[in-house]
C-alpha angles and dihedrals in degrees: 000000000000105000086124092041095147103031123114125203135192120206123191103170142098144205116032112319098057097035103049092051091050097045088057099053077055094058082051086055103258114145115245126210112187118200114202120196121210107341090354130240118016089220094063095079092041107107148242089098133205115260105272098002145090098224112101110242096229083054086052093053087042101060112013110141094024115116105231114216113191113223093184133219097310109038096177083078088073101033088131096052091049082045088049080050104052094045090063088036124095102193134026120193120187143160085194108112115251082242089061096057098042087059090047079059100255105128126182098031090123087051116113087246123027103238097212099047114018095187089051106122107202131196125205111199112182137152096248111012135283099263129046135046105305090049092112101034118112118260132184130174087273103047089054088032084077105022083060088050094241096119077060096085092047136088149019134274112264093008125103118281113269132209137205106276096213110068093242100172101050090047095046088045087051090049093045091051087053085045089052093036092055098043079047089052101048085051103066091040086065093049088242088132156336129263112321143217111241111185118175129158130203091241089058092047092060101040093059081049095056091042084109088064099038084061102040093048093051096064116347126182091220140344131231097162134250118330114254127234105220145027099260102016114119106225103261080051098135137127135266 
């Protein structure tokens, strides 16, 4: 498809959430640049691998059709070149702290509108969100996994603690950021507005997900426990 045809989008992130957005403005037509810090994405090195070869096959269906640029160990050295980037770019998508940037030498970035480029659409992807206490705090799939409750439904007494085997939060976070980039987008083709803020967690993201239970579990008519994922699982069926 081309319905992005002349978008350009700029991805520094790494893993599942940031990834997966950009690679599906990719599949609209939009043109990705990836930039990659140090050794590069994480999930590069995550297997399975593809057959006579080092690069990790989910990384491959994360970012195929994306162009990589290395910005090597320190990327404040080329913070006028990242800054040249960002003014002919018309989204930005990160899991990176404003804090982060700001100390690679790209400032403003958390402003309403993004000085050196006003029509710059920028996308915030965090753990917990990009504002209160635990802002800064490390986060993983797991660790939002069970402060969302979801570990809750899974497992067995006396057994180890499960988890969902899909990554659910990073994948619904990386659905909800192309849902925001395109209203953004539309926005702005409507002249409704400049470049926009876009701020989403993965706890959020799994706590809108999760929006069918809450209200099931607060007055039900009736219960008939947890759905089941799949055909034969019993429902504590998870993975360790």
């Amino acid at each position: 498809m081309s319905i992005l045809k002349n978008i350009q989008v700029i991805e520094f992130a790494q893993g599942i959430a940031g990834p997966l957005a950009a690679v599906r403005l990719c599949d609209l037509g939009a043109k990705v640049i990836k930039w990659e810090q140090g050794t590069g994405d994480w999930m590069r090195s995550v297997p399975p691998f593809i057959k006579n070869s080092n690069i990790g096959a989910t990384f491959f269906e994360l970012n195929r059709g994306k162009q990589s640029l290395s910005l090597g160990a320190k990327p404040n050295a080329n913070k006028d070149f990242m800054s040249d980037q960002l003014k002919k770019a018309d989204i930005f998508i990160t899991d990176r702290h404003i804090d982060e940037l700001k100390a690679i030498g790209l400032e403003d970035l958390d402003a309403d509108v993004y000085p050196g480029n006003p029509k710059l659409i920028r996308v915030f992807i965090s753990p917990w969100g990009s504002k209160g206490p635990w802002s800064r705090r490390p986060g993983s799939e797991l660790t939002v996994q069970a402060m969302a409750g979801y570990t809750r439904y899974l497992g067995s007494r006396n057994e180890p603690a499960c988890r969902l085997g899909a990554d659910v939060a990073s994948t619904g976070t990386g659905i909800f950021a192309v849902q925001a980039i395109l209203a953004a987008l539309l926005s702005i083709r409507r002249g409704l507005s400049q470049g926009q803020s876009i701020h989403l967690s993965l706890l959020n993201s799994l706590i809108s997900l999760k929006s069918i239970h809450l209200a099931a579990q607060s007055d039900p008519d009736r219960s008939a426990g947890p759905r089941v994922g799949g055909a034969n699982y019993p429902p504590e069926r998870g993975w360790k």
